[in-house]
């Protein structure tokens, strides 16, 4: 598989696809993007650069249509572009961005869709639109789509890792606990990831909720295991 590792090459390919867009429309753009960029080996930070270029050059009212066409291709790198596109739209179209992310994640055919979009949309929302985001977390934690719950964990992991303040992490953790007794593998992966990160960076929250965590009727052993790993990593981190 061909590798593209330089921004100037990617910029040229984006410009080529935008020319297709001007003459033939969005479907031609997505075909060009898929063939020339997404079917090549491109690291995620470079795909994020590509996503910003498309955000800047596709009209606001057509960006969601662009996203829908791109999602239908089911290409791994396309999820990076979708995540950044929705992230960039969040300041002016917050709820639409959250709802579209949830829709794309619900249609996932692989675990990485949840993690890629969840980090870039739900994680970004927690960091920059916390009050709205926490309300969406409260709503979406009861979703019957396992991919959605996994993505909430991915978003929480990123936000905590990137410095979400303790009092906000506490609110997120209270919501994570609501899924702590579920058995689904994907939910365990995502929610467990966030629980482990909470323990690593905010062990005081774990100690505060120790009774709830140790309640075997409501919380499964996998959740306690993830918390334990996080606490162990906190100790290692502080000793290093």
mmCIF file of C-alpha atoms in Angstrom:
data_model
loop_
_atom_site.group_PDB
_atom_site.id
_atom_site.type_symbol
_atom_site.label_atom_id
_atom_site.label_comp_id
_atom_site.label_asym_id
_atom_site.label_seq_id
_atom_site.Cartn_x
_atom_site.Cartn_y
_atom_site.Cartn_z
ATOM 1 C CA UNK A 1 0.000 0.000 0.000
ATOM 2 C CA UNK A 2 1.322 3.424 -0.962
ATOM 3 C CA UNK A 3 2.218 5.757 1.908
ATOM 4 C CA UNK A 4 1.639 9.509 1.860
ATOM 5 C CA UNK A 5 3.552 11.337 4.571
ATOM 6 C CA UNK A 6 3.841 14.948 3.389
ATOM 7 C CA UNK A 7 1.303 17.748 3.721
ATOM 8 C CA UNK A 8 2.089 19.342 0.325
ATOM 9 C CA UNK A 9 1.188 16.092 -1.444
ATOM 10 C CA UNK A 10 -2.044 15.796 0.515
ATOM 11 C CA UNK A 11 -2.929 19.419 -0.125
ATOM 12 C CA UNK A 12 -2.481 18.839 -3.858
ATOM 13 C CA UNK A 13 -4.735 15.770 -3.726
ATOM 14 C CA UNK A 14 -7.369 17.666 -1.763
ATOM 15 C CA UNK A 15 -7.274 20.457 -4.335
ATOM 16 C CA UNK A 16 -7.706 17.870 -7.080
ATOM 17 C CA UNK A 17 -10.801 16.476 -5.363
ATOM 18 C CA UNK A 18 -12.175 19.988 -4.847
ATOM 19 C CA UNK A 19 -11.849 20.577 -8.584
ATOM 20 C CA UNK A 20 -13.925 17.433 -9.071
ATOM 21 C CA UNK A 21 -16.421 18.899 -6.626
ATOM 22 C CA UNK A 22 -16.715 22.154 -8.564
ATOM 23 C CA UNK A 23 -17.353 20.402 -11.870
ATOM 24 C CA UNK A 24 -19.123 17.163 -10.908
ATOM 25 C CA UNK A 25 -20.428 17.545 -7.351
ATOM 26 C CA UNK A 26 -19.981 15.980 -3.918
ATOM 27 C CA UNK A 27 -20.082 12.361 -5.042
ATOM 28 C CA UNK A 28 -17.122 12.962 -7.357
ATOM 29 C CA UNK A 29 -15.249 14.653 -4.496
ATOM 30 C CA UNK A 30 -15.819 11.703 -2.171
ATOM 31 C CA UNK A 31 -14.741 9.248 -4.876
ATOM 32 C CA UNK A 32 -11.531 11.212 -5.427
ATOM 33 C CA UNK A 33 -10.865 11.502 -1.689
ATOM 34 C CA UNK A 34 -11.434 7.776 -1.201
ATOM 35 C CA UNK A 35 -9.247 6.682 -4.102
ATOM 36 C CA UNK A 36 -6.397 9.182 -3.810
ATOM 37 C CA UNK A 37 -6.100 9.520 -0.013
ATOM 38 C CA UNK A 38 -8.165 7.109 2.061
ATOM 39 C CA UNK A 39 -7.047 4.022 0.141
ATOM 40 C CA UNK A 40 -3.436 4.975 0.881
ATOM 41 C CA UNK A 41 -1.518 4.737 4.138
ATOM 42 C CA UNK A 42 -1.842 8.143 5.821
ATOM 43 C CA UNK A 43 -1.288 8.788 9.526
ATOM 44 C CA UNK A 44 -4.202 10.173 11.512
ATOM 45 C CA UNK A 45 -2.659 13.618 12.232
ATOM 46 C CA UNK A 46 -2.291 14.127 8.480
ATOM 47 C CA UNK A 47 -5.869 13.012 7.901
ATOM 48 C CA UNK A 48 -6.949 15.601 10.453
ATOM 49 C CA UNK A 49 -5.100 18.206 8.382
ATOM 50 C CA UNK A 50 -7.019 16.978 5.325
ATOM 51 C CA UNK A 51 -10.297 17.231 7.261
ATOM 52 C CA UNK A 52 -9.652 20.877 8.123
ATOM 53 C CA UNK A 53 -9.037 21.644 4.438
ATOM 54 C CA UNK A 54 -12.382 20.136 3.459
ATOM 55 C CA UNK A 55 -14.145 21.969 6.274
ATOM 56 C CA UNK A 56 -12.730 25.249 4.976
ATOM 57 C CA UNK A 57 -13.691 24.592 1.359
ATOM 58 C CA UNK A 58 -17.093 22.903 1.452
ATOM 59 C CA UNK A 59 -20.086 25.136 2.098
ATOM 60 C CA UNK A 60 -21.656 24.818 5.536
ATOM 61 C CA UNK A 61 -24.995 23.663 4.168
ATOM 62 C CA UNK A 62 -23.367 20.814 2.218
ATOM 63 C CA UNK A 63 -20.955 19.526 4.843
ATOM 64 C CA UNK A 64 -23.365 17.009 6.371
ATOM 65 C CA UNK A 65 -24.213 15.644 2.932
ATOM 66 C CA UNK A 66 -20.469 15.284 2.361
ATOM 67 C CA UNK A 67 -20.203 13.439 5.679
ATOM 68 C CA UNK A 68 -23.058 11.080 4.826
ATOM 69 C CA UNK A 69 -21.473 10.168 1.501
ATOM 70 C CA UNK A 70 -18.107 9.636 3.139
ATOM 71 C CA UNK A 71 -19.576 7.478 5.931
ATOM 72 C CA UNK A 72 -21.167 5.193 3.347
ATOM 73 C CA UNK A 73 -17.691 4.266 2.072
ATOM 74 C CA UNK A 74 -16.853 2.568 5.410
ATOM 75 C CA UNK A 75 -13.144 3.450 5.175
ATOM 76 C CA UNK A 76 -11.175 3.608 8.429
ATOM 77 C CA UNK A 77 -9.487 6.936 7.667
ATOM 78 C CA UNK A 78 -12.807 8.428 6.670
ATOM 79 C CA UNK A 79 -13.823 8.346 10.325
ATOM 80 C CA UNK A 80 -10.991 10.726 11.181
ATOM 81 C CA UNK A 81 -12.317 13.190 8.637
ATOM 82 C CA UNK A 82 -15.882 12.745 9.898
ATOM 83 C CA UNK A 83 -14.776 13.315 13.480
ATOM 84 C CA UNK A 84 -12.889 16.513 12.698
ATOM 85 C CA UNK A 85 -15.655 17.784 10.425
ATOM 86 C CA UNK A 86 -18.235 17.428 13.217
ATOM 87 C CA UNK A 87 -15.794 18.804 15.777
ATOM 88 C CA UNK A 88 -15.284 21.923 13.668
ATOM 89 C CA UNK A 89 -19.028 22.392 13.249
ATOM 90 C CA UNK A 90 -19.698 22.085 16.967
ATOM 91 C CA UNK A 91 -19.398 25.774 17.856
ATOM 92 C CA UNK A 92 -22.298 26.635 15.532
ATOM 93 C CA UNK A 93 -24.141 23.323 15.193
ATOM 94 C CA UNK A 94 -23.539 21.636 18.525
ATOM 95 C CA UNK A 95 -26.545 19.314 18.773
ATOM 96 C CA UNK A 96 -26.441 18.388 15.120
ATOM 97 C CA UNK A 97 -22.784 17.404 15.535
ATOM 98 C CA UNK A 98 -23.567 15.181 18.522
ATOM 99 C CA UNK A 99 -26.565 13.606 16.809
ATOM 100 C CA UNK A 100 -24.648 12.964 13.578
ATOM 101 C CA UNK A 101 -21.749 11.433 15.480
ATOM 102 C CA UNK A 102 -24.215 9.149 17.269
ATOM 103 C CA UNK A 103 -25.785 8.197 13.948
ATOM 104 C CA UNK A 104 -22.450 7.386 12.308
ATOM 105 C CA UNK A 105 -21.307 5.393 15.329
ATOM 106 C CA UNK A 106 -24.597 3.468 15.430
ATOM 107 C CA UNK A 107 -23.947 2.415 11.839
ATOM 108 C CA UNK A 108 -20.429 1.215 12.659
ATOM 109 C CA UNK A 109 -19.083 -2.021 11.241
ATOM 110 C CA UNK A 110 -15.920 -2.059 13.379
ATOM 111 C CA UNK A 111 -14.782 -0.990 16.848
ATOM 112 C CA UNK A 112 -12.425 1.703 15.573
ATOM 113 C CA UNK A 113 -15.335 3.781 14.281
ATOM 114 C CA UNK A 114 -16.474 4.285 17.880
ATOM 115 C CA UNK A 115 -13.041 5.229 19.142
ATOM 116 C CA UNK A 116 -12.044 7.535 16.289
ATOM 117 C CA UNK A 117 -15.287 9.511 16.196
ATOM 118 C CA UNK A 118 -15.959 9.237 19.929
ATOM 119 C CA UNK A 119 -12.641 10.820 20.869
ATOM 120 C CA UNK A 120 -12.917 13.629 18.332
ATOM 121 C CA UNK A 121 -16.564 14.506 18.932
ATOM 122 C CA UNK A 122 -17.613 13.406 22.433
ATOM 123 C CA UNK A 123 -14.159 14.048 23.889
ATOM 124 C CA UNK A 124 -14.003 17.491 22.310
ATOM 125 C CA UNK A 125 -17.514 18.242 23.557
ATOM 126 C CA UNK A 126 -16.555 17.430 27.148
ATOM 127 C CA UNK A 127 -13.531 19.701 26.925
ATOM 128 C CA UNK A 128 -15.176 22.649 25.187
ATOM 129 C CA UNK A 129 -18.954 22.362 25.672
ATOM 130 C CA UNK A 130 -19.117 20.571 28.990
ATOM 131 C CA UNK A 131 -22.591 21.466 30.235
ATOM 132 C CA UNK A 132 -24.238 20.406 26.990
ATOM 133 C CA UNK A 133 -21.980 17.367 26.706
ATOM 134 C CA UNK A 134 -22.742 16.052 30.180
ATOM 135 C CA UNK A 135 -26.454 16.231 29.399
ATOM 136 C CA UNK A 136 -25.841 14.209 26.243
ATOM 137 C CA UNK A 137 -23.806 11.681 28.216
ATOM 138 C CA UNK A 138 -26.700 11.310 30.661
ATOM 139 C CA UNK A 139 -29.044 10.691 27.739
ATOM 140 C CA UNK A 140 -26.838 8.435 25.640
ATOM 141 C CA UNK A 141 -25.618 6.181 28.459
ATOM 142 C CA UNK A 142 -28.997 4.429 28.242
ATOM 143 C CA UNK A 143 -28.638 3.788 24.496
ATOM 144 C CA UNK A 144 -29.303 0.221 23.432
ATOM 145 C CA UNK A 145 -26.504 0.451 20.825
ATOM 146 C CA UNK A 146 -23.296 -0.945 22.272
ATOM 147 C CA UNK A 147 -21.152 1.047 19.836
ATOM 148 C CA UNK A 148 -22.552 4.289 21.251
ATOM 149 C CA UNK A 149 -21.647 3.371 24.820
ATOM 150 C CA UNK A 150 -18.161 2.363 23.711
ATOM 151 C CA UNK A 151 -17.750 5.759 22.036
ATOM 152 C CA UNK A 152 -18.803 7.598 25.211
ATOM 153 C CA UNK A 153 -15.970 5.817 26.981
ATOM 154 C CA UNK A 154 -13.512 6.764 24.255
ATOM 155 C CA UNK A 155 -14.570 10.400 24.470
ATOM 156 C CA UNK A 156 -14.314 10.455 28.253
ATOM 157 C CA UNK A 157 -10.860 8.847 28.113
ATOM 158 C CA UNK A 158 -9.557 11.551 25.793
ATOM 159 C CA UNK A 159 -11.092 14.439 27.735
ATOM 160 C CA UNK A 160 -9.687 13.185 31.050
ATOM 161 C CA UNK A 161 -6.276 12.539 29.503
ATOM 162 C CA UNK A 162 -6.200 16.043 28.056
ATOM 163 C CA UNK A 163 -6.939 17.773 31.336
ATOM 164 C CA UNK A 164 -10.658 17.842 32.074
ATOM 165 C CA UNK A 165 -10.843 19.309 35.560
ATOM 166 C CA UNK A 166 -11.526 17.071 38.523
ATOM 167 C CA UNK A 167 -15.021 18.302 39.394
ATOM 168 C CA UNK A 168 -16.108 17.653 35.798
ATOM 169 C CA UNK A 169 -14.434 14.242 35.699
ATOM 170 C CA UNK A 170 -16.447 13.370 38.792
ATOM 171 C CA UNK A 171 -19.696 14.073 36.933
ATOM 172 C CA UNK A 172 -18.547 11.970 34.000
ATOM 173 C CA UNK A 173 -17.519 9.108 36.278
ATOM 174 C CA UNK A 174 -20.949 9.062 37.925
ATOM 175 C CA UNK A 175 -22.402 8.421 34.469
ATOM 176 C CA UNK A 176 -19.809 5.774 33.619
ATOM 177 C CA UNK A 177 -20.851 3.897 36.749
ATOM 178 C CA UNK A 178 -24.333 3.474 35.276
ATOM 179 C CA UNK A 179 -22.817 1.176 32.639
ATOM 180 C CA UNK A 180 -20.460 -0.556 35.062
ATOM 181 C CA UNK A 181 -22.622 -3.634 35.363
ATOM 182 C CA UNK A 182 -23.115 -4.331 31.648
ATOM 183 C CA UNK A 183 -21.526 -7.409 30.080
ATOM 184 C CA UNK A 184 -21.188 -6.496 26.402
ATOM 185 C CA UNK A 185 -17.585 -6.691 25.181
ATOM 186 C CA UNK A 186 -17.641 -3.358 23.328
ATOM 187 C CA UNK A 187 -19.124 -1.552 26.324
ATOM 188 C CA UNK A 188 -16.527 -3.109 28.613
ATOM 189 C CA UNK A 189 -13.774 -1.908 26.291
ATOM 190 C CA UNK A 190 -14.937 1.709 26.044
ATOM 191 C CA UNK A 191 -16.357 2.349 29.495
ATOM 192 C CA UNK A 192 -13.518 0.387 31.070
ATOM 193 C CA UNK A 193 -10.985 2.510 29.199
ATOM 194 C CA UNK A 194 -12.502 5.668 30.655
ATOM 195 C CA UNK A 195 -12.711 4.173 34.162
ATOM 196 C CA UNK A 196 -9.033 3.215 34.005
ATOM 197 C CA UNK A 197 -8.077 6.718 32.857
ATOM 198 C CA UNK A 198 -10.139 8.257 35.671
ATOM 199 C CA UNK A 199 -8.266 6.144 38.217
ATOM 200 C CA UNK A 200 -4.899 7.001 36.690
ATOM 201 C CA UNK A 201 -5.380 10.777 36.715
ATOM 202 C CA UNK A 202 -7.933 11.257 39.515
ATOM 203 C CA UNK A 203 -7.555 8.491 42.116
ATOM 204 C CA UNK A 204 -9.345 10.688 44.658
ATOM 205 C CA UNK A 205 -12.564 10.164 42.672
ATOM 206 C CA UNK A 206 -12.154 6.402 42.914
ATOM 207 C CA UNK A 207 -11.714 6.600 46.685
ATOM 208 C CA UNK A 208 -14.821 8.787 46.938
ATOM 209 C CA UNK A 209 -16.903 6.227 45.043
ATOM 210 C CA UNK A 210 -15.304 3.127 46.542
ATOM 211 C CA UNK A 211 -18.555 1.864 48.069
ATOM 212 C CA UNK A 212 -20.426 2.164 44.755
ATOM 213 C CA UNK A 213 -17.555 0.525 42.830
ATOM 214 C CA UNK A 214 -17.411 -2.401 45.259
ATOM 215 C CA UNK A 215 -21.156 -3.055 45.023
ATOM 216 C CA UNK A 216 -21.116 -6.436 43.241
ATOM 217 C CA UNK A 217 -24.861 -6.334 42.596
ATOM 218 C CA UNK A 218 -24.531 -3.253 40.386
ATOM 219 C CA UNK A 219 -20.912 -3.166 39.221
ATOM 220 C CA UNK A 220 -19.247 -6.012 37.336
ATOM 221 C CA UNK A 221 -15.773 -7.274 38.112
ATOM 222 C CA UNK A 222 -14.353 -5.957 34.812
ATOM 223 C CA UNK A 223 -15.033 -2.387 35.974
ATOM 224 C CA UNK A 224 -13.195 -2.937 39.250
ATOM 225 C CA UNK A 225 -10.305 -4.529 37.358
ATOM 226 C CA UNK A 226 -9.956 -1.500 35.086
ATOM 227 C CA UNK A 227 -10.052 0.834 38.081
ATOM 228 C CA UNK A 228 -7.363 -1.238 39.791
ATOM 229 C CA UNK A 229 -5.116 -1.046 36.733
ATOM 230 C CA UNK A 230 -5.605 2.718 36.598
ATOM 231 C CA UNK A 231 -4.677 3.128 40.249
ATOM 232 C CA UNK A 232 -1.554 1.029 39.727
ATOM 233 C CA UNK A 233 -0.548 3.215 36.794
ATOM 234 C CA UNK A 234 -1.101 6.314 38.898
ATOM 235 C CA UNK A 235 1.323 4.987 41.500
ATOM 236 C CA UNK A 236 3.892 4.141 38.817
ATOM 237 C CA UNK A 237 3.435 7.562 37.187
ATOM 238 C CA UNK A 238 3.995 9.353 40.500
ATOM 239 C CA UNK A 239 7.109 7.325 41.276
ATOM 240 C CA UNK A 240 8.668 7.865 37.843
#
